[in-house]
Coordinates of C-alpha atoms and ligand atoms in Angstrom, one line a residue:
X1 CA 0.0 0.0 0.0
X2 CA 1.1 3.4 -1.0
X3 CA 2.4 5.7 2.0
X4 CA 4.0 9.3 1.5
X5 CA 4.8 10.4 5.0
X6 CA 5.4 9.4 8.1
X7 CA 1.8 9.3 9.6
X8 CA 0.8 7.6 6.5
X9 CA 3.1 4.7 6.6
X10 CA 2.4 3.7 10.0
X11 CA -1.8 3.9 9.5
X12 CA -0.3 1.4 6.4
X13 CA 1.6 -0.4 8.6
X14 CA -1.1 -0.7 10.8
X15 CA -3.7 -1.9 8.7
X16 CA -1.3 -4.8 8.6
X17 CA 0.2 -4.4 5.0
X18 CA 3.5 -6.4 4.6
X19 CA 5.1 -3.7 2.8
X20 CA 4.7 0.0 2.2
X21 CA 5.1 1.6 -1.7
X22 CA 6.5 5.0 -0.9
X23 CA 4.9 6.2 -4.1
X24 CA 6.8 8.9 -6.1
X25 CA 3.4 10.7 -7.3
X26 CA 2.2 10.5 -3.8
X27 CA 5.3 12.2 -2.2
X28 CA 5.4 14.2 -4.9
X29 CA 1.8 15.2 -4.2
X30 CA 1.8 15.5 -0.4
X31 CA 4.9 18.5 -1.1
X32 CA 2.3 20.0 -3.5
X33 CA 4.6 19.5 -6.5
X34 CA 4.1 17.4 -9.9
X35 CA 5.7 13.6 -10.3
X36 CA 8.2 15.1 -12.7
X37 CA 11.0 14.7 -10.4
X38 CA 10.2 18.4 -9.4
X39 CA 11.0 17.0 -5.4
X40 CA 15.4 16.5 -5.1
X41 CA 16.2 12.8 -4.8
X42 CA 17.6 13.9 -1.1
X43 CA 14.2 15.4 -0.4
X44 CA 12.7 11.8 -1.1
X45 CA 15.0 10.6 0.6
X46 CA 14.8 12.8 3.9
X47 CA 11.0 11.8 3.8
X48 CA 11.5 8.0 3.5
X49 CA 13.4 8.6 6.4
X50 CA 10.6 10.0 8.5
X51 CA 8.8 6.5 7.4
X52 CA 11.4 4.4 7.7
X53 CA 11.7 6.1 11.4
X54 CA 8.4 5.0 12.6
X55 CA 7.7 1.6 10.6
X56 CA 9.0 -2.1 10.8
X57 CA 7.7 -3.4 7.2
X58 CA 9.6 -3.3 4.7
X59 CA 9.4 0.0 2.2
X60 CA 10.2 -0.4 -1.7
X61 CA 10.9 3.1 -2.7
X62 CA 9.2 4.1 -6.2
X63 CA 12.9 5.5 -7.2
X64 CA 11.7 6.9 -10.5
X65 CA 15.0 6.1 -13.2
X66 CA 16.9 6.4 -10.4
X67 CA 17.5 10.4 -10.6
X68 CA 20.3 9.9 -13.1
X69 CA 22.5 7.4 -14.3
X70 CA 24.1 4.2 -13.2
X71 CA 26.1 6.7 -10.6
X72 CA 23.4 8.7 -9.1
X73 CA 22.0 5.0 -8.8
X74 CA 24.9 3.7 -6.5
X75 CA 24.6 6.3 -4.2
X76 CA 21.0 6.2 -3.9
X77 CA 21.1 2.5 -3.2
X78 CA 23.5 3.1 -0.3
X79 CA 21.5 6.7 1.1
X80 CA 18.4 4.1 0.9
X81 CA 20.1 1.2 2.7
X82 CA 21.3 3.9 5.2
X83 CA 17.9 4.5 6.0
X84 CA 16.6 1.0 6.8
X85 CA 14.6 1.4 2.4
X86 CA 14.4 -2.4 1.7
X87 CA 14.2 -2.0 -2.1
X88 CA 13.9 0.5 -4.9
X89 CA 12.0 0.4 -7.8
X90 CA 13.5 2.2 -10.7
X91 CA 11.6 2.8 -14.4
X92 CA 13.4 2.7 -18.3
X93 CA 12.3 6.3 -18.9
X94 CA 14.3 9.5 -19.2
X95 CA 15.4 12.0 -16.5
X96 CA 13.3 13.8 -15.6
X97 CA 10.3 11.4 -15.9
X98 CA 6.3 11.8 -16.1
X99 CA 3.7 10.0 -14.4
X100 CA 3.1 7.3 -16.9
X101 CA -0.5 8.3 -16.6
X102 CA 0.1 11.4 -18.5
X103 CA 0.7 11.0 -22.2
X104 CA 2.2 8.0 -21.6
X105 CA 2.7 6.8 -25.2
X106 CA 4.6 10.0 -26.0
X107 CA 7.2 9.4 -23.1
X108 CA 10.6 7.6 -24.4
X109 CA 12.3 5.0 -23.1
X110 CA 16.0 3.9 -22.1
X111 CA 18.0 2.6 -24.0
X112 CA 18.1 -1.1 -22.5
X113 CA 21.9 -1.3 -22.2
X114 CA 22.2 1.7 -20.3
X115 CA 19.1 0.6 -18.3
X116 CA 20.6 -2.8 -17.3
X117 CA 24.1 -1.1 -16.7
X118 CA 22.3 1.1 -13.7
X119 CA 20.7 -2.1 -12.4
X120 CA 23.7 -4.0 -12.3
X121 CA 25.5 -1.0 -10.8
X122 CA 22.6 -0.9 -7.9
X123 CA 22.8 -4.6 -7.2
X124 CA 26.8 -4.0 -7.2
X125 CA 26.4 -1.0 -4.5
X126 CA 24.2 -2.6 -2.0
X127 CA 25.6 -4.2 0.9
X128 CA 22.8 -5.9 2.5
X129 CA 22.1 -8.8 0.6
X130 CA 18.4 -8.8 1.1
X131 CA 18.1 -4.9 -0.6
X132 CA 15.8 -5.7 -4.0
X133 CA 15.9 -3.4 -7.1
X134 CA 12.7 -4.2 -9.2
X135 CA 12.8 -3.5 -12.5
X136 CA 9.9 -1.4 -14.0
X137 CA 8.9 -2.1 -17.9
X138 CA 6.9 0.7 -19.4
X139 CA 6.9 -0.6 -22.8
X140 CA 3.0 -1.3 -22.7
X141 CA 2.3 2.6 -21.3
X142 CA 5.1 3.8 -23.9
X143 CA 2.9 2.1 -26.8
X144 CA 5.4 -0.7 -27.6
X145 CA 4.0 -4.6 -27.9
X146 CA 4.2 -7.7 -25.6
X147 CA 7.6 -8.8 -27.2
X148 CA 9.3 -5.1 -26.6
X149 CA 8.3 -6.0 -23.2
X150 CA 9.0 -8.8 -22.6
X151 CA 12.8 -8.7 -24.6
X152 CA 13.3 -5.8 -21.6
X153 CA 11.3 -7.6 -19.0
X154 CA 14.6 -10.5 -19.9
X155 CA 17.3 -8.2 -19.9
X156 CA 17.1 -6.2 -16.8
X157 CA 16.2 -10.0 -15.0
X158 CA 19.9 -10.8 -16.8
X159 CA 21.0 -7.7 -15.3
X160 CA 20.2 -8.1 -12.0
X161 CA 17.0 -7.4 -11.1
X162 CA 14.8 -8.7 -8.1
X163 CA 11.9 -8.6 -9.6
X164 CA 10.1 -7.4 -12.7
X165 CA 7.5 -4.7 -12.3
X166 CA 5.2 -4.3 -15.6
X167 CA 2.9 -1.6 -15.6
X168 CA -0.3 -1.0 -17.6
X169 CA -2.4 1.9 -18.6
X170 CA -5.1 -0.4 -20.1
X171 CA -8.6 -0.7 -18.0
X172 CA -8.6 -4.4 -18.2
X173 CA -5.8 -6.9 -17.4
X174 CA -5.6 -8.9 -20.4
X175 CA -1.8 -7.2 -21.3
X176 CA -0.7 -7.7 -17.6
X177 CA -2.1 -11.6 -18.0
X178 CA -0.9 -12.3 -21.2
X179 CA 2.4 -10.8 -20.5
X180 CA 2.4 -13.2 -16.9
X181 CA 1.7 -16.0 -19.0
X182 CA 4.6 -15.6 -21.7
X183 CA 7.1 -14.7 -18.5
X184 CA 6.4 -18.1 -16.7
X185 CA 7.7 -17.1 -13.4
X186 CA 11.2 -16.4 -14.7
X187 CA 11.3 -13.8 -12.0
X188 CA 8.8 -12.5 -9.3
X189 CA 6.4 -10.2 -11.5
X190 CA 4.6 -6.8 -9.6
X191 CA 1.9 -4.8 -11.4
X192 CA 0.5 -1.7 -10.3
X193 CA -3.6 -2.1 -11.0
X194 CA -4.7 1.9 -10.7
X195 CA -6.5 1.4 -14.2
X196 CA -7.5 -2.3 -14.0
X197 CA -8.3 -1.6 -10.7
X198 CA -12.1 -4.1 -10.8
X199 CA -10.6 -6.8 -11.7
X200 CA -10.6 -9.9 -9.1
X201 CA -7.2 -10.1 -7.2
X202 CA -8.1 -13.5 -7.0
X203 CA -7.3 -13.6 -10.6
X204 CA -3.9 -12.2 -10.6
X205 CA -3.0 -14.5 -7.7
X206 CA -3.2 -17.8 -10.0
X207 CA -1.4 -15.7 -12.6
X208 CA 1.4 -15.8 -10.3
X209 CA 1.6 -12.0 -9.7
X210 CA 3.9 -12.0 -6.6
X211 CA 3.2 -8.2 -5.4
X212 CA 0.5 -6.3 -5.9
X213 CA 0.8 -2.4 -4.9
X214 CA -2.1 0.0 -4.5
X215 CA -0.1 2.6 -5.3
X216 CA -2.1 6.2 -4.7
X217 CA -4.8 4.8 -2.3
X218 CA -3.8 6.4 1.0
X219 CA -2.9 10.0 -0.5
X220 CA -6.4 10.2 -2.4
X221 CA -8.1 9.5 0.1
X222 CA -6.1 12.3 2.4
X223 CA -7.5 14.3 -0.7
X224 CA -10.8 13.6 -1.0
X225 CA -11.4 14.3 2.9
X226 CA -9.0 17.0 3.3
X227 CA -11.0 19.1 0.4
X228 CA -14.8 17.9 1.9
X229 CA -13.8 19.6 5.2
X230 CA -11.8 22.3 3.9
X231 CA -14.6 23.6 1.8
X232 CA -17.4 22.7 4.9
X233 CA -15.7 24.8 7.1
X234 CA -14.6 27.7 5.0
X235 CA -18.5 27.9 3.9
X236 CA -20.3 27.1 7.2
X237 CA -17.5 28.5 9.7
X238 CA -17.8 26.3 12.2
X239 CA -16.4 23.3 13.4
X240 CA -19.7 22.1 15.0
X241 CA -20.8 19.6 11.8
X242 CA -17.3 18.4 10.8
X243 CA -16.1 17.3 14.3
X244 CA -17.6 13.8 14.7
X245 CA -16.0 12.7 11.3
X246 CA -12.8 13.8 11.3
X247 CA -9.9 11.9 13.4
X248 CA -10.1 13.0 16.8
X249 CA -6.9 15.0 18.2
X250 CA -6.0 12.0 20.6
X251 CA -5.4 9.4 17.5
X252 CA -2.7 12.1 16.0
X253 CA -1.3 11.5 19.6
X254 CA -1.4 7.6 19.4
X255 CA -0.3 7.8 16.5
X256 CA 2.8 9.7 16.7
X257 CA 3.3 7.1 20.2
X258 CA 2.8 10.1 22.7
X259 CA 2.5 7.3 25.1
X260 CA 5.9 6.3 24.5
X261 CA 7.2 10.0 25.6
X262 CA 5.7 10.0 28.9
X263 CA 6.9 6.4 29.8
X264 CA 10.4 7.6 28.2
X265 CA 10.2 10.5 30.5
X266 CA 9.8 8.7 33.6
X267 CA 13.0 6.9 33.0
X268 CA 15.5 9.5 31.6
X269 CA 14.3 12.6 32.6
X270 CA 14.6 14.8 35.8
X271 CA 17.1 11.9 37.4
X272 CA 15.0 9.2 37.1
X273 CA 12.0 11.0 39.3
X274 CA 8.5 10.8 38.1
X275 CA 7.0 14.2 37.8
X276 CA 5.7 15.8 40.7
X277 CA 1.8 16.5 40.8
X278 CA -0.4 17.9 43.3
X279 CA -3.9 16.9 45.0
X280 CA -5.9 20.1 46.6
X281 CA -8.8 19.5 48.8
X282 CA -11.3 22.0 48.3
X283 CA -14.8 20.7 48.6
X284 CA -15.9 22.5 51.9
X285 CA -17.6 26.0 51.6
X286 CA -16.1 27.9 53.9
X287 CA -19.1 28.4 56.1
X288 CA -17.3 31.2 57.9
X289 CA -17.1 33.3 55.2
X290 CA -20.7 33.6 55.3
X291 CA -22.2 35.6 52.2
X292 CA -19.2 35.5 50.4
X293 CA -19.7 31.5 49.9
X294 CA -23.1 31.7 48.8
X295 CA -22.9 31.0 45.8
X296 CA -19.1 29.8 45.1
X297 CA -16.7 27.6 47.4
X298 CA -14.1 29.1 49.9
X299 CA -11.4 28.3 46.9
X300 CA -13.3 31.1 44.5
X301 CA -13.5 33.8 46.9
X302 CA -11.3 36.4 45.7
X303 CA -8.3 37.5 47.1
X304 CA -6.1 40.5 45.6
X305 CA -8.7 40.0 42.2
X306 CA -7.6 36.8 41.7
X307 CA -9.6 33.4 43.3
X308 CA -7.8 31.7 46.4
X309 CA -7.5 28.3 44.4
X310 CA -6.0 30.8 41.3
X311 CA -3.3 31.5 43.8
X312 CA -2.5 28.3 44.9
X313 CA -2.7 26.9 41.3
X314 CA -0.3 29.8 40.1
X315 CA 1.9 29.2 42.9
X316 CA 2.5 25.3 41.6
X317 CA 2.8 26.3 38.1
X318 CA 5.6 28.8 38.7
X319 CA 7.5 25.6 39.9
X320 CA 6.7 23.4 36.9
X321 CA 3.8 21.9 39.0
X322 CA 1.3 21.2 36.2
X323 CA -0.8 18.2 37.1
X324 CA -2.9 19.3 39.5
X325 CA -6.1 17.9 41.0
X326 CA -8.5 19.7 42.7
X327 CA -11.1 17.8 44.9
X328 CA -14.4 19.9 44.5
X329 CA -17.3 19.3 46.3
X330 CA -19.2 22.4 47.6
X331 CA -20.7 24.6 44.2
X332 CA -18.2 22.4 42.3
X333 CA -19.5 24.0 39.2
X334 CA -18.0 27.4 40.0
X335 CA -14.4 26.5 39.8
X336 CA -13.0 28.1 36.6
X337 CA -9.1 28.2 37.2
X338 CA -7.5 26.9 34.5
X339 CA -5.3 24.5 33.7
X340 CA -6.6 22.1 36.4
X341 CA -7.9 18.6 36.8
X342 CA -11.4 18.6 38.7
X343 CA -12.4 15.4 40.6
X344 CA -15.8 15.5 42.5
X345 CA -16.5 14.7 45.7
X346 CA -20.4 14.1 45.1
X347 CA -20.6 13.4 49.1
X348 CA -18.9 16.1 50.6
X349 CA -21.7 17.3 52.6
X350 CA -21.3 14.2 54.5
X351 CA -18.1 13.6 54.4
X352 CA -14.1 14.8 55.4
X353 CA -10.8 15.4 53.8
X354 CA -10.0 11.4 53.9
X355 CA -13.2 10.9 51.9
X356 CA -12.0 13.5 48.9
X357 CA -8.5 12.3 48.8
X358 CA -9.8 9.3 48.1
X359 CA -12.2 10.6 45.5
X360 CA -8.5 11.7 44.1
X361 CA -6.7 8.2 44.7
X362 CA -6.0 7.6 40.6
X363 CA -4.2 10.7 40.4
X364 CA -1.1 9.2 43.4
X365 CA 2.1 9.2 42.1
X366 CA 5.5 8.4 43.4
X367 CA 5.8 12.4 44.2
X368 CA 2.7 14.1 45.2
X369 CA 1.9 17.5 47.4
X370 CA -1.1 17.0 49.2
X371 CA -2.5 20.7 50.3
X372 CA -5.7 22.6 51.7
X373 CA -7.5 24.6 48.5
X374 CA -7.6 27.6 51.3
X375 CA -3.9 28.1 51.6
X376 CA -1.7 31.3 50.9
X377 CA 2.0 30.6 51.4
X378 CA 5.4 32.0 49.7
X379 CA 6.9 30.3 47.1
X380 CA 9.7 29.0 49.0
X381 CA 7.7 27.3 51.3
X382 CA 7.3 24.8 48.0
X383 CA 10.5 25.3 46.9
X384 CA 11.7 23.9 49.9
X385 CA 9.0 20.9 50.3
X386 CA 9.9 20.1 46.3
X387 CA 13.9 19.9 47.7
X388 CA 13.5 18.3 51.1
X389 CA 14.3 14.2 51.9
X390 CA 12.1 11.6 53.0
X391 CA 9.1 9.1 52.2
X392 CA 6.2 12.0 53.6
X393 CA 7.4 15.5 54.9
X394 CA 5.0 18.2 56.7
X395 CA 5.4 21.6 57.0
X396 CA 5.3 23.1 60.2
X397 CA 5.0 26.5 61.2
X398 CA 7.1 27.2 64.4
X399 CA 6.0 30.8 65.0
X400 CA 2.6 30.3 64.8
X401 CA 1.9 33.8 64.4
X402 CA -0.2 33.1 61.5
X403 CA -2.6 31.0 63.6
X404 CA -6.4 31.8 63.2
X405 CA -8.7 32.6 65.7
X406 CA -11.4 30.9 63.2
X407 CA -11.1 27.5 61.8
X408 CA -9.4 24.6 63.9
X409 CA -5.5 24.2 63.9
X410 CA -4.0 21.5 63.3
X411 CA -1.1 21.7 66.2
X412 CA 2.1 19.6 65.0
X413 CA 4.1 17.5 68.1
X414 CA 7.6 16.8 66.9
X415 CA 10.8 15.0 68.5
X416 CA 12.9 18.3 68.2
X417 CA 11.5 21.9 68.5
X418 CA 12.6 24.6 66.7
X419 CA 16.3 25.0 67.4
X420 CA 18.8 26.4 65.5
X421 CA 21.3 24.3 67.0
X422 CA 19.3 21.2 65.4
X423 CA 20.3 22.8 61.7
X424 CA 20.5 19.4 59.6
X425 CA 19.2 17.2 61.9
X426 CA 15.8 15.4 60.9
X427 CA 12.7 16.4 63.3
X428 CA 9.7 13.6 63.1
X429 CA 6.2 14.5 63.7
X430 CA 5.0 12.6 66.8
X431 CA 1.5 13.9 66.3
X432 CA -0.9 16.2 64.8
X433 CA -4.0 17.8 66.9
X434 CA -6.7 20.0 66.9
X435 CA -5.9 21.5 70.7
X436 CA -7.9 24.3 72.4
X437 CA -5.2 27.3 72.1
X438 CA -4.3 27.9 74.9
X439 CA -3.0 24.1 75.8
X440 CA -1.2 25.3 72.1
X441 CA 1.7 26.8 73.6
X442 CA 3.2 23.0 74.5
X443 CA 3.0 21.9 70.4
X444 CA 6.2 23.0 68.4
X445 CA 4.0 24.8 65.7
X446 CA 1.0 23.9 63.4
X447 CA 1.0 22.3 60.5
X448 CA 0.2 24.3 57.3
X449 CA -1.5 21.5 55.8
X450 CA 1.4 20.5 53.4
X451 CA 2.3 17.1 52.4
X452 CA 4.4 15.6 50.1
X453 CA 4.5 11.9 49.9
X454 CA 7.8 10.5 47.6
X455 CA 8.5 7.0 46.9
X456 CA 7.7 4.9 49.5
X457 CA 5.0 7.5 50.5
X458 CA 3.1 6.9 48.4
X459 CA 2.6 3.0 49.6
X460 CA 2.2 4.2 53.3
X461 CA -0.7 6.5 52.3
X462 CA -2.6 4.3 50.1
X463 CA -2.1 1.4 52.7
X464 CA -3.5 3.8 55.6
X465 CA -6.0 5.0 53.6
X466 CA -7.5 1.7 52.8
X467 CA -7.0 0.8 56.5
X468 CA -8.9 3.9 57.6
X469 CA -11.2 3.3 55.2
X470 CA -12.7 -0.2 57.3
X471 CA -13.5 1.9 60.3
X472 CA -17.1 3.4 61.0
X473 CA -15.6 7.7 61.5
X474 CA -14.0 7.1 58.5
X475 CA -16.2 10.0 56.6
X476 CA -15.1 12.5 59.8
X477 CA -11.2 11.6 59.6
X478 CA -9.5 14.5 57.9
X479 CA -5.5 14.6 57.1
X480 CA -4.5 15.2 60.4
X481 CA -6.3 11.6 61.2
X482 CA -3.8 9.8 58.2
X483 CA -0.8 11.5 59.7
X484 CA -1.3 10.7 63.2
X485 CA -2.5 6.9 62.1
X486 CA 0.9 6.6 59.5
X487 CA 3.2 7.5 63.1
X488 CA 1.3 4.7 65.1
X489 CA 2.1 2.7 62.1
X490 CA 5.8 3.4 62.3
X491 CA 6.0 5.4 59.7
X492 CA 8.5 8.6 59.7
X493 CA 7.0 11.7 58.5
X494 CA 9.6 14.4 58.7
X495 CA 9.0 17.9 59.3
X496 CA 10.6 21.5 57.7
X497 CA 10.2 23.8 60.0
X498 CA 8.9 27.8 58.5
X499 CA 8.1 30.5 60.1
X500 CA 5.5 32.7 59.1
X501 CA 4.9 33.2 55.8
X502 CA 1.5 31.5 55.0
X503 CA -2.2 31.5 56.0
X504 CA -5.2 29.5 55.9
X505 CA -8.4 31.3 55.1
X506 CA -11.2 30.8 57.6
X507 CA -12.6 33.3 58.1
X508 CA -13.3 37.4 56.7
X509 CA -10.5 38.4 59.1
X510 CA -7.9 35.6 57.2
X511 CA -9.2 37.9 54.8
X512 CA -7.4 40.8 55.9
X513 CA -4.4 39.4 56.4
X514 CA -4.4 37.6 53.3
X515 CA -4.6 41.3 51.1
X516 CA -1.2 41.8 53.5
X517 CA 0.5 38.3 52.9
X518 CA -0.1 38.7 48.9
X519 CA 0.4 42.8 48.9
Ligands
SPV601 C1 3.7 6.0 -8.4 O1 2.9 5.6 -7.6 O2 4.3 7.1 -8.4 C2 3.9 5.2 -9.6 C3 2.8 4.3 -10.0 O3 4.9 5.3 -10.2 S1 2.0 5.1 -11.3 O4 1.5 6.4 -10.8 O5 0.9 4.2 -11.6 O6 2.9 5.3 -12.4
MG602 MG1 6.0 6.9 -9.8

């Protein structure tokens, strides 16, 4: 089957053809210029590159007369062999050629001497011993009789050719069979059926026709849709009645093997680390921000212009966090940041934090941030979470000047405080709670609601999360629950210490300070 580009060659390939006839009309055609070697030979060739790039089966190049003579030929068969081409098929015309649908008769032919010397010099250049050169006869398109045919069919098969290609012009196969019959399988035989194109292929089969090749198929067809739609949408413009029947964007993607990328990335790039994405909880309302979460979620309540959630997702982005999750709930439909994934939490009236990371449990990966939607913090404060060490780290604020009167802290109990003396040394969370404030002053600062679980991490939480799942407060556990159930379990999360520099918003007074943090 014919191919002309990449793209095209692997649909071919696809299809489950066994070998792909990189068409010289059809390249020709798909660079918008006529099959009279108006393309370079080297601008064939770059493009049987692209399909030799992204097939497996093998590709017999239509090679025209071999762009010259007997020495343009040598190099060509060693560019092509270069380039993975399996075989070349070169015609007895003159260079430059013409499709040998136009005015065939009046084209003339090689001289059959010189003709078999280029052949013999291809089969002489090739180092693979498996490259073919077919022959191409275009006696019966030049006007010529069986015999001139087959007396050149002979002599290039003496010369050295694979295979014998004989081409017709006429609508019905009675040259192509009588001239099978007279050759009597002295050498595989191809034909090209573009004009005899009804008859049976059963037929040619028991001629002993070796290779058949549809040779314009795939870029008429590109043609015939390419101007349907053209013309639809440049008369109706809009997209809205051509959509369902043209290739949807994700088959250019599988396709071109986008797949491949992302699993390639995984291994080779960024040291080996997956990518780091991030999971936002943000299904509550915000009930303390009375009016202003009528009709929105705590996440959309503007802050300096710009909506909470738009802060926090700019915040991400400006360190090459791009796959992020936000767990809605609460007027779900009201989130418009862009350039975020939105997973519902259809229950979040009646249930917690644990419940909508759940809800969020495909999007894990071996590096995630797990964060309120209702948090305002510095960029460092990421920067440093993205660079720290360990299976799950927790930010803790050890100043806790930022603490709310609204809301209920989570106070973090480590096995260091604060120290500067302890610079380097790891500091464990023992436990998170939500204490009364004044018993506050014994904790060693709250916890932002920050995590990020790497590696192993990831494991713990799932595992803990299917745990807590089995119990009957599961729908009331939040994240401080997971954390404190992952130290029971033995499992280390380690804590940065900040101070300052962040807020949660609670209520319209976090509000106030907010316009300071930001201004
Ligand atoms: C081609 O596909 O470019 C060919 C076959 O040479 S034909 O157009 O039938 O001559
Ligand atoms: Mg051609």
């Amino acid at each position: 089957m014919e191919a002309h580009n990449g793209i095209s060659a692997r649909i071919v390939e696809e299809a489950g053809f066994q070998g792909i006839w990189a068409s010289g009309l059809a390249v020709s055609a798909q660079y918008g210029v006529r099959d009279n070697n108006e393309a370079s030979w080297t601008q064939i060739v770059d493009m049987l590159e692209f399909m030799s790039d992204v097939t497996k089966v093998p590709i017999l190049l239509d090679g025209d007369t071999g762009y010259g003579n007997f020495n343009n030929m040598r190099r060509l068969v060693r560019k092509l062999e270069q380039r993975g081409i399996a075989g070349v098929c070169i015609e007895d015309k003159l260079f430059p050629k013409s499709n040998s649908f136009i005015n065939g008769e009046r084209q003339p032919l090689a001289d059959v001497e010189e003709f078999s010397g280029k052949i013999k010099a291809g089969k002489d250049s090739q180092l693979d011993d498996n490259f073919c050169i077919v022959a191409r006869v275009e006696a019966l398109i030049a006007g010529w009789d069986l015999s001139e045919a087959l007396r050149r069919a002979e002599a290039y098969r003496i010369a050295g050719a694979d295979a014998i290609l004989i081409h017709s012009k006429s609508s019905r196969p009675n040259e192509i069979l009588a001239f099978a019959k007279e050759w009597a399988g002295r050498a595989p035989l191809v034909i090209v059926p573009t004009k005899y194109y009804s008859t049976p292929t059963e037929l040619f089969r028991t001629a002993g026709i070796s290779l058949i090749i549809w040779a314009n198929h795939m870029i008429r067809a590109a043609i015939a849709s390419m101007e349907t739609i053209a013309r639809e949408v440049q008369v109706s413009e809009t997209l809205v009645n051509i959509e369902e029947r043209i290739a949807p964007i994700k088959e250019i993607f599988r396709l071109q093997g986008a797949d491949e990328l992302v699993e390639a990335e995984k291994r080779y790039f960024n040291n080996g680390q997956q990518h780091t994405n991030a999971i936002v909880l943000a299904a509550t309302r915000g009930d303390e921000l009375h009016g202003l979460t009528l009709d929105r979620p705590k996440v959309m309540v503007p802050i300096a212009g710009k909506a909470l959630l738009r802060h926090v997702v700019d915040k991400f982005k400006k360190l090459q966090i791009n796959d992020i999750s936000v767990v809605a709930g609460y007027k779900a439909e009201t989130i418009d940041v862009p350039g975020i994934n939105i997973i519902q939490n259809q229950n979040y009236t009646t249930t917690g934090e644990l419940a909508s990371l759940v809800t969020a449990q495909a999007k894990f990966s071996n590096d995630m941030l797990i964060v309120y939607g209702d948090l305002l913090f510095r960029s460092y404060i990421l920067r440093d979470l993205l660079e720290s060490v360990g299976e799950i780290v927790a930010i803790v604020d050890s100043t806790m000047k930022s603490k709310s009167t609204s809301g209920s802290p989570d106070y973090a109990y480590c096995s260091h405080p604060d120290d500067l003396s302890l610079f380097g040394q790891d500091v464990n969370l023992l436990q998170v709670a939500k204490t009364k404030q004044m018993q506050s002053q014994k904790s060693h600062g709250r916890w932002i609601g920050m995590l990020r679980c790497h590696g192993q991490g990831r494991l713990w939480v799932e595992e803990a999360l299917l745990q807590l799942q089995g119990q009957p407060d599961f729908n009331k556990m939040g994240l401080a629950d997971l954390c404190n159930y992952l130290i029971t379990k033995g499992k280390p999360i380690k804590v940065i210490y900040i101070h300052g520099h962040w807020l949660d918003i609670n209520s319209l007074d976090d509000l106030d300070l907010a316009f300071q943090l930001q201004g």
